[in-house]
């Protein structure tokens, strides 16, 4: 290469200096991404039930991807936190319905930290080829961590739980909530990358074919995979059918203090069962093979209170079928949230103790510390519930019924092991009366719809005050009740015993995606280190 000398007689040509950036422009550069991150989080919330706008998750992640790409990891932390606040503040507002805004805000503040860390990770992997794949894997790794810690985890708000009405739903049968969520996030980031490639191509008049192809595949593969997975979704009976009855007895009034009226709650459920029995006797409704009551339908321990046992026994004999009752039971000085299988002739013949008990609802972590801050918080959970140790599968009139009590429906393992233990049908007995008419019950109902497809099982949802429902193995709701009404649902449902790939694979898809995320972060870290060494050596 030959250098060209400049004559001393010629004036030196100075490079034009860039115009100074105004304070307003610098402020806009910071505020616009921050506002975009927060608003995209709100958009993601709007995609969740009770709304059926599942597709809004795609532009939500597209905008989130735009706000993160090319930023420093420190900026990613802040933008991720804002995205988490925009999403989780409205999503979890129901947690403060009865206990006030303090616990709600504290929960969101902690959970948003996970999203902040994910945001930082995405900024790093956004430097890599095919970055939407790595970024989507980082998101799922964040969900995996959030579902496990602290205090046993809090999976509420998994992306999969907002997709019960979406085209990606069949992917739940392929690899459960991690694969379904990965596909949605990947598609959203892929949409942004396609737009970016188009804009860059117009400005530079150059097309990076590899990057463009990767962007297109990021959108196309999840959609094609979901369409192909539809063959795994079926509502056909494999082991005959069963006629199931779901009882919603209602509660005297909403709120935490309904537990003080627990005898009324028990009486309400017995009364609704007896009403159903009268309809059956009159020939207006088919005789159910078994009957499912919700969680907390008998907060009076029937093993120590003969009057409660007599009420349950009377209801079981009236309907002439085995009954699953949600009770609060004290045994050996320990308190259990228990499902009790009550035979009309033999009485209590089996039990299932809830294994994933809810922190701050059924047990109180850091009790002494919280008591020092606010004594009212400790009085709300006077005695901690103990955990069960075995999966719950009742044999009811020859049908294997798997049990995942309320909060457990959010945890992949708690539902899956009922199926691997032989459940032909899943029941999710719940008590949502504490949360009034909030969106909580609809969010939880959507989880049960995902579980139905994930494991190809009918799912029943008996709830004290609504919304109770019957869900087919394809995720469709065939019957449901209103809220705060006494009602019953009776339906012949298909029984199935085959296992989906998601059931067989278990935690493996999630672990593989976590490894992809770790690999991407490691690669991105190497790229950053090499870039810094190169800049120092120049």
Short mmCIF file of C-alpha atoms in Angstrom, two decimals, residues 1 48 56 69 77-78 106 116 145 152 162 297 370 386 389 408 425 470:
data_model
loop_
_atom_site.label_atom_id
_atom_site.label_comp_id
_atom_site.label_asym_id
_atom_site.label_seq_id
_atom_site.Cartn_x
_atom_site.Cartn_y
_atom_site.Cartn_z
CA UNK A 1 0.00 0.00 0.00
CA UNK A 48 -52.71 -12.80 29.20
CA UNK A 56 -49.74 -9.44 21.52
CA UNK A 69 -30.11 -4.94 21.30
CA UNK A 77 -30.46 -4.68 33.75
CA UNK A 78 -32.44 -1.47 33.99
CA UNK A 106 -42.70 -6.57 47.38
CA UNK A 116 -33.65 -7.64 34.90
CA UNK A 145 -34.83 -19.94 37.92
CA UNK A 152 -39.77 -22.97 46.21
CA UNK A 162 -50.75 -16.73 28.24
CA UNK A 297 -64.59 -27.16 50.82
CA UNK A 370 -41.86 -10.25 59.15
CA UNK A 386 -46.72 -29.07 56.22
CA UNK A 389 -44.50 -36.27 50.04
CA UNK A 408 -49.54 -26.69 42.33
CA UNK A 425 -57.78 -37.53 34.24
CA UNK A 470 -64.32 -28.94 32.56
#
